[in-house]
PDB file of C-alpha atoms and ligand atoms in Angstrom:
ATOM      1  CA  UNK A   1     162.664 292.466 129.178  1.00 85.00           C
ATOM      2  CA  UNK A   2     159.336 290.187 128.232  1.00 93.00           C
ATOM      3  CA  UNK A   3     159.177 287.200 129.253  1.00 95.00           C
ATOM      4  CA  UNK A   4     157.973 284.617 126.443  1.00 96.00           C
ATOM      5  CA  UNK A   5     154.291 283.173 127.597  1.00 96.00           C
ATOM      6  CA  UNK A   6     153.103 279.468 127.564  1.00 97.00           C
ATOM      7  CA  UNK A   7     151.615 279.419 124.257  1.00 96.00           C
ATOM      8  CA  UNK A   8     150.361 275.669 123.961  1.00 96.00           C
ATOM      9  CA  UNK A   9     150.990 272.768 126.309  1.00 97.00           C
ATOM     10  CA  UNK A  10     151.180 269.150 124.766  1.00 97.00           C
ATOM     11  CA  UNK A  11     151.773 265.939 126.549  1.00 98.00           C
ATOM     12  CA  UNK A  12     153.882 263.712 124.142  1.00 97.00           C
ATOM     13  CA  UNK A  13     151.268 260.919 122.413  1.00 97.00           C
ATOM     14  CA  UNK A  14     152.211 257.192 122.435  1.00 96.00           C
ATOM     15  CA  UNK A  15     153.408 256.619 118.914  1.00 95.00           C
ATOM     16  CA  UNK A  16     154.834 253.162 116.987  1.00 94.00           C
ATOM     17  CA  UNK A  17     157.734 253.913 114.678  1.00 92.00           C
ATOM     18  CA  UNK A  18     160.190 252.389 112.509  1.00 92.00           C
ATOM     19  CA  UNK A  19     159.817 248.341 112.796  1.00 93.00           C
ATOM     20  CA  UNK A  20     157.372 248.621 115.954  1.00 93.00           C
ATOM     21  CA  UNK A  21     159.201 250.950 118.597  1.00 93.00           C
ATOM     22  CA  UNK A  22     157.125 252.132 120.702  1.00 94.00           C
ATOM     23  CA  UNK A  23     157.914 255.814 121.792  1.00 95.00           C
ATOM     24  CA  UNK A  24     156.353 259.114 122.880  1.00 96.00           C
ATOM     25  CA  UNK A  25     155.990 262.140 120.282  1.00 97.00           C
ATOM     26  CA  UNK A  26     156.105 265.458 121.124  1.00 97.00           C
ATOM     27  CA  UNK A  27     155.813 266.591 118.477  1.00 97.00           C
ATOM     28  CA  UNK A  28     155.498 266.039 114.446  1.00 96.00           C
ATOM     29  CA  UNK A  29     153.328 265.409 111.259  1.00 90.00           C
ATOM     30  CA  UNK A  30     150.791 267.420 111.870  1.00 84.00           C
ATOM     31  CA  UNK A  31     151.312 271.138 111.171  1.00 88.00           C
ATOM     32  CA  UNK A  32     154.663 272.081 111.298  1.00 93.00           C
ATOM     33  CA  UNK A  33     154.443 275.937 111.072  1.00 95.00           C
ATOM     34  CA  UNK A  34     154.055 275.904 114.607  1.00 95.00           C
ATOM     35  CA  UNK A  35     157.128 274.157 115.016  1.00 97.00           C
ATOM     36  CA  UNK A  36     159.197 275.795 112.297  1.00 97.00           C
ATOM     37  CA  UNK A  37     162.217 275.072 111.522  1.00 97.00           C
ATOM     38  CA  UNK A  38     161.791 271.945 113.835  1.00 98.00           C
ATOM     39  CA  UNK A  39     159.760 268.992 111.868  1.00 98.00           C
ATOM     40  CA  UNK A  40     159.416 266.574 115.169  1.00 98.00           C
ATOM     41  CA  UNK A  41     160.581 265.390 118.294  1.00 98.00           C
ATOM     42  CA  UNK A  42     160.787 261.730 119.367  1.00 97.00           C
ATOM     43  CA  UNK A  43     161.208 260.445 122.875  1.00 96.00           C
ATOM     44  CA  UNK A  44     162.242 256.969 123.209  1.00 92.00           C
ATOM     45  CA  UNK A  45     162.672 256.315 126.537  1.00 89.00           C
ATOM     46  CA  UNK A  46     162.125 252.743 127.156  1.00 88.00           C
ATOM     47  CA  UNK A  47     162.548 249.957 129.745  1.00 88.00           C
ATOM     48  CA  UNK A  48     160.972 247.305 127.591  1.00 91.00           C
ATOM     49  CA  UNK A  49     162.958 245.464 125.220  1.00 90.00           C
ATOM     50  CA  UNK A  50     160.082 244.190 123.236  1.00 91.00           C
ATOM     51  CA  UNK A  51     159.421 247.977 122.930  1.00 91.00           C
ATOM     52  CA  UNK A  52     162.407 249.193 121.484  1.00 91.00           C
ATOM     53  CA  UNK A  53     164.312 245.846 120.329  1.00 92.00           C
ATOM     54  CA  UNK A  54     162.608 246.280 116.581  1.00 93.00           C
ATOM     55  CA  UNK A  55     164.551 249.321 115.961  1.00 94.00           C
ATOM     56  CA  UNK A  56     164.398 251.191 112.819  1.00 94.00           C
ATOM     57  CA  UNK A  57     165.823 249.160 109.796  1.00 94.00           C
ATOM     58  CA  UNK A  58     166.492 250.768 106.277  1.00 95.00           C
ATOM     59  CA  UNK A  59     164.762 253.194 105.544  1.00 95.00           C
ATOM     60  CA  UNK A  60     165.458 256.811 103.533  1.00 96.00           C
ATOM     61  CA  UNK A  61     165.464 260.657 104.225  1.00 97.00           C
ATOM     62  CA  UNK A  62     165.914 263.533 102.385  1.00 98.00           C
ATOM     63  CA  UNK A  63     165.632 267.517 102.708  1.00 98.00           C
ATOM     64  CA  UNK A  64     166.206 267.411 106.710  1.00 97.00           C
ATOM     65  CA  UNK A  65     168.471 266.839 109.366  1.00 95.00           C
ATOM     66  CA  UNK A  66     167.916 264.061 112.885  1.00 95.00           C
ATOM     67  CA  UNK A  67     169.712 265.095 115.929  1.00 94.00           C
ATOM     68  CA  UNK A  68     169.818 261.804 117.746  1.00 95.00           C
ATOM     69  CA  UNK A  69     170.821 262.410 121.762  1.00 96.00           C
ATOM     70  CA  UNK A  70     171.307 259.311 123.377  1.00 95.00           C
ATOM     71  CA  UNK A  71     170.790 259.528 127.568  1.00 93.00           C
ATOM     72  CA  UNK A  72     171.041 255.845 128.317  1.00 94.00           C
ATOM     73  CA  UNK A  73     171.741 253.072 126.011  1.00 93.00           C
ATOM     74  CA  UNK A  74     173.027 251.749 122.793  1.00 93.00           C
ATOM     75  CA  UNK A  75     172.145 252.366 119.233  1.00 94.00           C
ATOM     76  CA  UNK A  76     174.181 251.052 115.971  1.00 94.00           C
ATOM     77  CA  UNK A  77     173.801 253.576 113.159  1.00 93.00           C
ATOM     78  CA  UNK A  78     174.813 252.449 109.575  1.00 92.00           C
ATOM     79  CA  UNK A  79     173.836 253.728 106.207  1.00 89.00           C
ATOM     80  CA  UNK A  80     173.872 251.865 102.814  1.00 84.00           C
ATOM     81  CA  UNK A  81     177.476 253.848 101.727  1.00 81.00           C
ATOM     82  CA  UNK A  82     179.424 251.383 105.006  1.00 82.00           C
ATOM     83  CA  UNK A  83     179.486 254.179 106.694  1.00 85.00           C
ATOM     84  CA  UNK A  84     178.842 253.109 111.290  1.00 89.00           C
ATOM     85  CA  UNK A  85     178.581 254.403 114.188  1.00 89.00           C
ATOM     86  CA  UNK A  86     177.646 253.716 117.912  1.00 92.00           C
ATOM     87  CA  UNK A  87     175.973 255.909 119.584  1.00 93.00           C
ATOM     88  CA  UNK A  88     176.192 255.687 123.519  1.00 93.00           C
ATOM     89  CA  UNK A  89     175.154 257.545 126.453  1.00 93.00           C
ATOM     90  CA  UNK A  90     175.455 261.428 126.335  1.00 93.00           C
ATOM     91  CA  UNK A  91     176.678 261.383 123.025  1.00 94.00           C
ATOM     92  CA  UNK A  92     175.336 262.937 119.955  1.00 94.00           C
ATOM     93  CA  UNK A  93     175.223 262.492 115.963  1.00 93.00           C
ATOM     94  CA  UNK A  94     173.490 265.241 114.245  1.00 91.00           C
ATOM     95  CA  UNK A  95     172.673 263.845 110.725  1.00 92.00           C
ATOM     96  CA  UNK A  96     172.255 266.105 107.585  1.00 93.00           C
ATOM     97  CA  UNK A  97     170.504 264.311 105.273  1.00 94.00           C
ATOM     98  CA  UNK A  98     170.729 266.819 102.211  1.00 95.00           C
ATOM     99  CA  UNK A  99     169.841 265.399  99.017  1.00 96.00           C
ATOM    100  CA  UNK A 100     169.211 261.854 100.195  1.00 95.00           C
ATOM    101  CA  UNK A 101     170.800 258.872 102.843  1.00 94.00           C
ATOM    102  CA  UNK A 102     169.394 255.037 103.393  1.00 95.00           C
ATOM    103  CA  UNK A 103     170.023 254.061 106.919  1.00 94.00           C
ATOM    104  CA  UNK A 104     168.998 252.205 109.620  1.00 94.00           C
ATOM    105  CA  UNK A 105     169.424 252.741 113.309  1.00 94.00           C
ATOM    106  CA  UNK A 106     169.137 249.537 115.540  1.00 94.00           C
ATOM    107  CA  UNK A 107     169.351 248.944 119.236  1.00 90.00           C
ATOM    108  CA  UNK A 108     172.667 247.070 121.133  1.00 88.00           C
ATOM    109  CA  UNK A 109     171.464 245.722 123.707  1.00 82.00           C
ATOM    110  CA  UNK A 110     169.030 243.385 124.799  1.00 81.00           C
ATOM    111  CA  UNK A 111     167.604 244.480 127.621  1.00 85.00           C
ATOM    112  CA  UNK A 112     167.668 247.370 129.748  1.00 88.00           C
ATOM    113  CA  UNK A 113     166.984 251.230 130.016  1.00 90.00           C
ATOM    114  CA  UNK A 114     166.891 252.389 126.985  1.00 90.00           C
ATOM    115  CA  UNK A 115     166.769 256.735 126.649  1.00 92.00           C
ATOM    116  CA  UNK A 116     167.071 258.537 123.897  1.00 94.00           C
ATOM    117  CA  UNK A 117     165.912 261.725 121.882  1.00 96.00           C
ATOM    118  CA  UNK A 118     165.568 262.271 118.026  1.00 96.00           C
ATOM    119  CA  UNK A 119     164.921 265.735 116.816  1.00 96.00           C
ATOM    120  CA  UNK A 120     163.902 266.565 113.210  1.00 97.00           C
ATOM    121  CA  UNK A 121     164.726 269.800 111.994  1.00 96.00           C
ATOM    122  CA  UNK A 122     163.841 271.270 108.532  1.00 97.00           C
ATOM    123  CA  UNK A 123     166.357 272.366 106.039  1.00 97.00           C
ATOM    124  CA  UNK A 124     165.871 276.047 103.573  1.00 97.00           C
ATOM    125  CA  UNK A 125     165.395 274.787  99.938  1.00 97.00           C
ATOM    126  CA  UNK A 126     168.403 276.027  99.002  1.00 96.00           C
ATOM    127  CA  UNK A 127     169.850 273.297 101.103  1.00 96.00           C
ATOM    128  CA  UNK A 128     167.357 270.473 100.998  1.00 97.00           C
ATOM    129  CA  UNK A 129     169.735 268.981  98.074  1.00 96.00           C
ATOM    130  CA  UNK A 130     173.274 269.778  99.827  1.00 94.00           C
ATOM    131  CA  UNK A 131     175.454 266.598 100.136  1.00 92.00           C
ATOM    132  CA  UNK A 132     174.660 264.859 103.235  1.00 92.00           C
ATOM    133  CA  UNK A 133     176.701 264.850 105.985  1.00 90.00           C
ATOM    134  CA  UNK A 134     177.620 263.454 109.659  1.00 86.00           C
ATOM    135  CA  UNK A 135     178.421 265.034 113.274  1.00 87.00           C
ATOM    136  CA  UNK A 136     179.077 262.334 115.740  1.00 89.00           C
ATOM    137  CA  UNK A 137     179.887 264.018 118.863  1.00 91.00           C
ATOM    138  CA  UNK A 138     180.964 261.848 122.341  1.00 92.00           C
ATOM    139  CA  UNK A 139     180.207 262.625 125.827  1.00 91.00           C
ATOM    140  CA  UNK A 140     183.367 264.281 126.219  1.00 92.00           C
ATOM    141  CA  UNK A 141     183.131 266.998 123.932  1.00 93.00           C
ATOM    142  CA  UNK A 142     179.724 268.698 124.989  1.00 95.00           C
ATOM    143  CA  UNK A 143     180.284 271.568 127.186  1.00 96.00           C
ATOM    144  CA  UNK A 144     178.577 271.963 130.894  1.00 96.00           C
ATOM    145  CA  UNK A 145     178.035 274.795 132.452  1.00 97.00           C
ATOM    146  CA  UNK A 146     177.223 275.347 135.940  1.00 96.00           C
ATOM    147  CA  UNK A 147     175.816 278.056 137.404  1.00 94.00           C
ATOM    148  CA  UNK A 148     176.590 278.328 141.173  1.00 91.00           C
ATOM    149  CA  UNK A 149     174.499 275.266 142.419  1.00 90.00           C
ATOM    150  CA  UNK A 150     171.173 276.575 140.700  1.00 96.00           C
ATOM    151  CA  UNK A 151     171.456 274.929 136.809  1.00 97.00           C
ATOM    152  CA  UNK A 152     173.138 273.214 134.692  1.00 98.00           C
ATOM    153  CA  UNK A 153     173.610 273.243 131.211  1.00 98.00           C
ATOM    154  CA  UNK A 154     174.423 271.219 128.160  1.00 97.00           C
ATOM    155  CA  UNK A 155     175.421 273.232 125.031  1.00 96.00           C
ATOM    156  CA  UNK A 156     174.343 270.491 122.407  1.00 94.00           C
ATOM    157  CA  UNK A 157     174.122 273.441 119.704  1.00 94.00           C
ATOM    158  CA  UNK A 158     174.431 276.763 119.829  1.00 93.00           C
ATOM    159  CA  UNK A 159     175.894 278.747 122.840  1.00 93.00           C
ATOM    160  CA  UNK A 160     175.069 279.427 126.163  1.00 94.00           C
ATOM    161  CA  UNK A 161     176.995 281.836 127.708  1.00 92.00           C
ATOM    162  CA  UNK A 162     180.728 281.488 126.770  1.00 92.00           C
ATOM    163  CA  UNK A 163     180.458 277.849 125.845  1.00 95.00           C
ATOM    164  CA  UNK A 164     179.833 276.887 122.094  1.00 94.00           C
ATOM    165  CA  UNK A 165     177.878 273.689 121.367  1.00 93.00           C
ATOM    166  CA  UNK A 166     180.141 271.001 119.146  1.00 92.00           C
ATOM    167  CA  UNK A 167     177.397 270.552 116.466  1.00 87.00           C
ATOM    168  CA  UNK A 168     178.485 273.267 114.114  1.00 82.00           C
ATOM    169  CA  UNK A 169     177.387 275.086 110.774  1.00 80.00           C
ATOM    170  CA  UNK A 170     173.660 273.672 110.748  1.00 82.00           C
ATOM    171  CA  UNK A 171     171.493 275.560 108.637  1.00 82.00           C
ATOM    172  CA  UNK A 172     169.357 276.521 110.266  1.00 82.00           C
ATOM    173  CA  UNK A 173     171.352 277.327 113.575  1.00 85.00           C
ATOM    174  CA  UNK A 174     169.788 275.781 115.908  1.00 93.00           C
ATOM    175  CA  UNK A 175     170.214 276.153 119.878  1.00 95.00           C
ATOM    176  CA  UNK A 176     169.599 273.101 121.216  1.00 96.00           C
ATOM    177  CA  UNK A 177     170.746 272.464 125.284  1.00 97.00           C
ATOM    178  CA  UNK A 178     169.750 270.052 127.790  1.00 97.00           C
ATOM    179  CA  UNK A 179     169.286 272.013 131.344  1.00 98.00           C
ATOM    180  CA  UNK A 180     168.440 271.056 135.180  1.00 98.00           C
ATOM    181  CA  UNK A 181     167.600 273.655 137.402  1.00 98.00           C
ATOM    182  CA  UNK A 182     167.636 272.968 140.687  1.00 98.00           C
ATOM    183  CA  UNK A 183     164.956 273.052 143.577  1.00 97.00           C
ATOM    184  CA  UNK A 184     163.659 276.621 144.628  1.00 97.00           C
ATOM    185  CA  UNK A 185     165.123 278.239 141.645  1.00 96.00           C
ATOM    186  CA  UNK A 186     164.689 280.745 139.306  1.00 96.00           C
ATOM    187  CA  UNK A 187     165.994 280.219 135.725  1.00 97.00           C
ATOM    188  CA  UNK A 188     166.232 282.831 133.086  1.00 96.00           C
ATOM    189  CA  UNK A 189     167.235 283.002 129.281  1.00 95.00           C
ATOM    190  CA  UNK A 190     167.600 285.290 126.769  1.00 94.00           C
ATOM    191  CA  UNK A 191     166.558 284.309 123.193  1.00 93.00           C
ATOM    192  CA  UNK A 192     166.141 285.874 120.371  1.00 92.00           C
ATOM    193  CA  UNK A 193     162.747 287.740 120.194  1.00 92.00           C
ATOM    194  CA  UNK A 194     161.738 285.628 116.441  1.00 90.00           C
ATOM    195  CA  UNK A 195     162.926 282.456 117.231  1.00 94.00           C
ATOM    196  CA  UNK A 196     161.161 279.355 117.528  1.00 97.00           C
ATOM    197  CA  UNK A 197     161.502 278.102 121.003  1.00 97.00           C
ATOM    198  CA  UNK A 198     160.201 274.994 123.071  1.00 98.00           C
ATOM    199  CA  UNK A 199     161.329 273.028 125.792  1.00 98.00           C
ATOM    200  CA  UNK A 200     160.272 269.331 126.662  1.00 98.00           C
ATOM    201  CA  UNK A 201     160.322 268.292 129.689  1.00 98.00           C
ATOM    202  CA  UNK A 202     162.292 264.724 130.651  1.00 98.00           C
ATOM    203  CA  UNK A 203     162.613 265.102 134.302  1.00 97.00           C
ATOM    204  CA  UNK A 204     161.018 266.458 137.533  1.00 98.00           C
ATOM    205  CA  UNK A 205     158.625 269.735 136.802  1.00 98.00           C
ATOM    206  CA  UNK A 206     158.701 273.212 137.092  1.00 98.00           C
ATOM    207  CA  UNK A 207     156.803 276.317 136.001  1.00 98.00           C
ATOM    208  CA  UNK A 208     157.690 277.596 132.411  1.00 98.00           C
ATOM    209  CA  UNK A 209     155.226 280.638 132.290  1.00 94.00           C
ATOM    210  CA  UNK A 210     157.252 283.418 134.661  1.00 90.00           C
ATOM    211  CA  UNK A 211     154.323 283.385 137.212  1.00 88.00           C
ATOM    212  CA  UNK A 212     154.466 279.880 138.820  1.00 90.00           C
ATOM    213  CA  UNK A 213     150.476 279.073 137.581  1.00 92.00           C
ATOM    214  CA  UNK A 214     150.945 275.882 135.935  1.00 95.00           C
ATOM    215  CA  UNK A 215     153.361 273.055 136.605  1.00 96.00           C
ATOM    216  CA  UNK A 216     154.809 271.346 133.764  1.00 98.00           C
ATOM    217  CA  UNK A 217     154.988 267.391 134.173  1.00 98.00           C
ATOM    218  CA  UNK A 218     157.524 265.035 132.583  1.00 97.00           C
ATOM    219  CA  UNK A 219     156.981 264.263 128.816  1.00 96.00           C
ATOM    220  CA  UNK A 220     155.256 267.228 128.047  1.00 98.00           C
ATOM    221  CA  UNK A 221     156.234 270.116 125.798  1.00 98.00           C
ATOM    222  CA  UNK A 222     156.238 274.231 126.383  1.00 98.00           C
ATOM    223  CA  UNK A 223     155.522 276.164 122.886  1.00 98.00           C
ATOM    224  CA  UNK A 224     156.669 279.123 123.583  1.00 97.00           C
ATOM    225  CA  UNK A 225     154.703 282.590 122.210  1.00 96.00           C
ATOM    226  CA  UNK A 226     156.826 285.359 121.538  1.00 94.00           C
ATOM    227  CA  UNK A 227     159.139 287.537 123.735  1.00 94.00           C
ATOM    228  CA  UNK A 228     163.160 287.830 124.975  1.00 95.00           C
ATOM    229  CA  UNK A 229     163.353 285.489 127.863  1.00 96.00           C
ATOM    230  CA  UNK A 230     162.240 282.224 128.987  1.00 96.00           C
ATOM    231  CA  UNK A 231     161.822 282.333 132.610  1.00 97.00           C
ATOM    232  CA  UNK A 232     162.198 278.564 135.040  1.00 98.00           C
ATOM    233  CA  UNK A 233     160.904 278.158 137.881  1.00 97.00           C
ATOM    234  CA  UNK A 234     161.300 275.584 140.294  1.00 97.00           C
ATOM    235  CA  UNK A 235     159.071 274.203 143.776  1.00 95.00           C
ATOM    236  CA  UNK A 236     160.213 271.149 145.680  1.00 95.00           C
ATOM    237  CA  UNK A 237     161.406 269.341 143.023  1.00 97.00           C
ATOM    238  CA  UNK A 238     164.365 269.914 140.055  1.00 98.00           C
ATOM    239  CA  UNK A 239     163.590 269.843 136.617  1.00 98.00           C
ATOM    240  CA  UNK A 240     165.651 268.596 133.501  1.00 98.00           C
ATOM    241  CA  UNK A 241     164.654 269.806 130.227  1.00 98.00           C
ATOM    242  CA  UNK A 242     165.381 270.160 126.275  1.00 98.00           C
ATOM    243  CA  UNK A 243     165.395 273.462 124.796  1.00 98.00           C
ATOM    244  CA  UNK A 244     165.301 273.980 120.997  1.00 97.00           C
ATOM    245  CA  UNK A 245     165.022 277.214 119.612  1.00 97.00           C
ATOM    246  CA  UNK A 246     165.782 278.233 116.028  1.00 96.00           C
ATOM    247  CA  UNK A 247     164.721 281.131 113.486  1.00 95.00           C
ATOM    248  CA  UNK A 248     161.474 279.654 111.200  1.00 96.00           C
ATOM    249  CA  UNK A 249     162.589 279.248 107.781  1.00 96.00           C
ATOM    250  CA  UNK A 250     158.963 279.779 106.722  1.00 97.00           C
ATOM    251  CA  UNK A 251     159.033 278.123 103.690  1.00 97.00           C
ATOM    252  CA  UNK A 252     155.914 275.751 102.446  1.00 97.00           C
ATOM    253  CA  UNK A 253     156.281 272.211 103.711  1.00 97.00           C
ATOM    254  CA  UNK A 254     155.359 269.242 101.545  1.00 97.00           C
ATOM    255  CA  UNK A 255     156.276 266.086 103.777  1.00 97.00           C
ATOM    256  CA  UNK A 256     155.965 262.358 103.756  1.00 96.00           C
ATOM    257  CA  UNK A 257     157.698 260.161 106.039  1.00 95.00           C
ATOM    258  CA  UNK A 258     160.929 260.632 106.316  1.00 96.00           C
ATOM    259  CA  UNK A 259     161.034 263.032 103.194  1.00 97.00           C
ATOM    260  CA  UNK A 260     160.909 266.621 103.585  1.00 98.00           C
ATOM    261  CA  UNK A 261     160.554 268.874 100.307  1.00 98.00           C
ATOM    262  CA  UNK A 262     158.915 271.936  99.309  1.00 98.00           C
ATOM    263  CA  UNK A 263     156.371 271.171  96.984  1.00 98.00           C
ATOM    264  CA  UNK A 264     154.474 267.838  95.909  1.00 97.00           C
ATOM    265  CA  UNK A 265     156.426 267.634  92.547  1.00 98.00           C
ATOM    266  CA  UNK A 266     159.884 267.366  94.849  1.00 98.00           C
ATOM    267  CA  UNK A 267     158.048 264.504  97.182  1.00 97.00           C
ATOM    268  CA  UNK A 268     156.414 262.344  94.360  1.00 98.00           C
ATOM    269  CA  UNK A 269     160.147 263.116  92.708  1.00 98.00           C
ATOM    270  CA  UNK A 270     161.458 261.757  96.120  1.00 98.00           C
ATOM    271  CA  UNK A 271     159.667 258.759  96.525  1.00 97.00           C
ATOM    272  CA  UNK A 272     159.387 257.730  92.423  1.00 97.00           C
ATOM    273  CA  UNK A 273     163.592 257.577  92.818  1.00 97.00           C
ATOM    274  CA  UNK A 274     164.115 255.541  95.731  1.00 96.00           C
ATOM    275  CA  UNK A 275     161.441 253.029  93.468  1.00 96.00           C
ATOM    276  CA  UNK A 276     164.024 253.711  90.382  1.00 96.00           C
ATOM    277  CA  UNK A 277     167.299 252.947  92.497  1.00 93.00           C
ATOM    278  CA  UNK A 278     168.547 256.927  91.767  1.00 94.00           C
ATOM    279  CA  UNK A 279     167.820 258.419  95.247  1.00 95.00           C
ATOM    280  CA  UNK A 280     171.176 258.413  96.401  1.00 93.00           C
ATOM    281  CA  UNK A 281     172.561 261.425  94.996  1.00 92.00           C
ATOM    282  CA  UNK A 282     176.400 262.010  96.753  1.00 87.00           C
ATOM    283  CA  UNK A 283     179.138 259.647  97.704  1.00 76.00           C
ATOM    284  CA  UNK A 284     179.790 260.741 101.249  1.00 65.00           C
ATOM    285  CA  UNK A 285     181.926 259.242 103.974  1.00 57.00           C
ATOM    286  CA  UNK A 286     181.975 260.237 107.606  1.00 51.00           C
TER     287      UNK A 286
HETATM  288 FE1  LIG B 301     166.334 257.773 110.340  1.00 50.93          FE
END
């Protein structure tokens, strides 16, 4: 079996979003064939409530899907149908936006830790118009699985071994799974050869290339080139990490903001309905 090298190593830039949040990026608007079929990754973890209190008021998408993954904290979710939600620690809403939402996503609290994760991924163009949709997922209905006292995993999407990830029928079928591996170990994962894969680190370090040469920090992300296996491995210290991996749609991109389309005609189209009050295309409820 090969195991997948380190292809390119980026530390996640400082970044202000929505009303003034001030978060780390990954990845994201710059060239997203790299990244295929993921558009972006956002990592808000936050102590500061002058950092994060702003939140992101109303504002659109279209022709993607957000995986929010909350680790510590509050958020409010609400979109301009009445549909809410809360989102609190460990759980999930995986957000199809399809032809076209208004939300906004604000902060609960106050003060405090605030951690969270928002993933972008793309949608084919046979689906960028498909009604829009919600997953809200709770703590209690994400699978662990622990493997003798070396790992542990998440299944957020996807599977990992016997356990199936509660975000379902995404289209672009996504694995997505939050995994520690303990001190002194050795981690290994088979993935299909194609796919897309990264991991981001959000604890500890470890080695990501199969030969222990470079340690990967917190806050930085693994692009992974091709091959069957990822391969972990661990010194002194555990390390927690997200892994997304997903089969490029390779389809041309034309993106602005929070709109993802195909071509400039679909954008322009995009942006000249939310001016004419038509954007919102389906009636949805959660
Ligand atoms: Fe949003």
């Amino acid at each position: 079996m090969s195991i997948r090298p380190v292809k390119r190593l980026i530390k996640a830039k400082p970044t202000i979003e929505g009303a003034g949040v001030h978060l780390r990026r990954a990845f994201g608007f710059g060239d997203p064939s790299e990244f295929d079929p993921f558009l972006l990754l956002d990592d808000f973890r936050n102590e500061r409530p002058e950092d994060y209190l702003a939140g992101f008021p109303w504002h659109p998408h279209r022709g993607m899907e957000t995986v929010t993954y909350m680790l510590h904290g509050k958020i409010r979710h609400e979109d301009s149908l009445g549909n809410k939600g809360e989102l609190r620690s460990g759980d999930i809403q995986w957000m199809t936006a399809g032809s076209g939402i208004i939300h906004q996503e604000m902060p609960m609290q106050k003060d405090g830790l605030m951690r969270g994760f928002q993933l972008w991924v793309n949608l084919p163009s046979e689906s960028k118009m498909m009604q829009p949709r919600y997953q809200d997922i709770t703590i209690a209905d994400v699978p662990e699985v622990k493997i003798d006292n070396q790992a542990t995993v998440k299944v957020l999407a996807g599977t990992f071994k016997d356990a199936h990830g509660p975000v379902t029928d995404v289209v672009s079928k996504p694995t997505y799974l939050d995994i520690q591996v303990e001190q002194e170990t050795e981690f290994i994962y088979d993935l299909p050869t194609n796919d897309t894969s990264m991991v981001y680190v959000i604890g500890g370090n470890g080695y990501f290339d199969g030969q222990k040469k470079k340690l990967v920090l917190d806050d930085h992300l693994v692009v992974f080139g091709k091959g069957e296996q990822i391969k972990v491995t661990t010194a002194k210290e555990p390390v927690r990490f997200l892994l997304m991996s997903g089969t490029p749609i390779n389809e041309p991109v034309a993106w602005h903001g929070p709109i993802v389309m195909n071509t400039r005609e679909e954008l322009v189209n995009a942006y000249d309905e939310l001016n004419k009050g038509s954007f919102i295309k389906h009636e949805y409820k959660v």
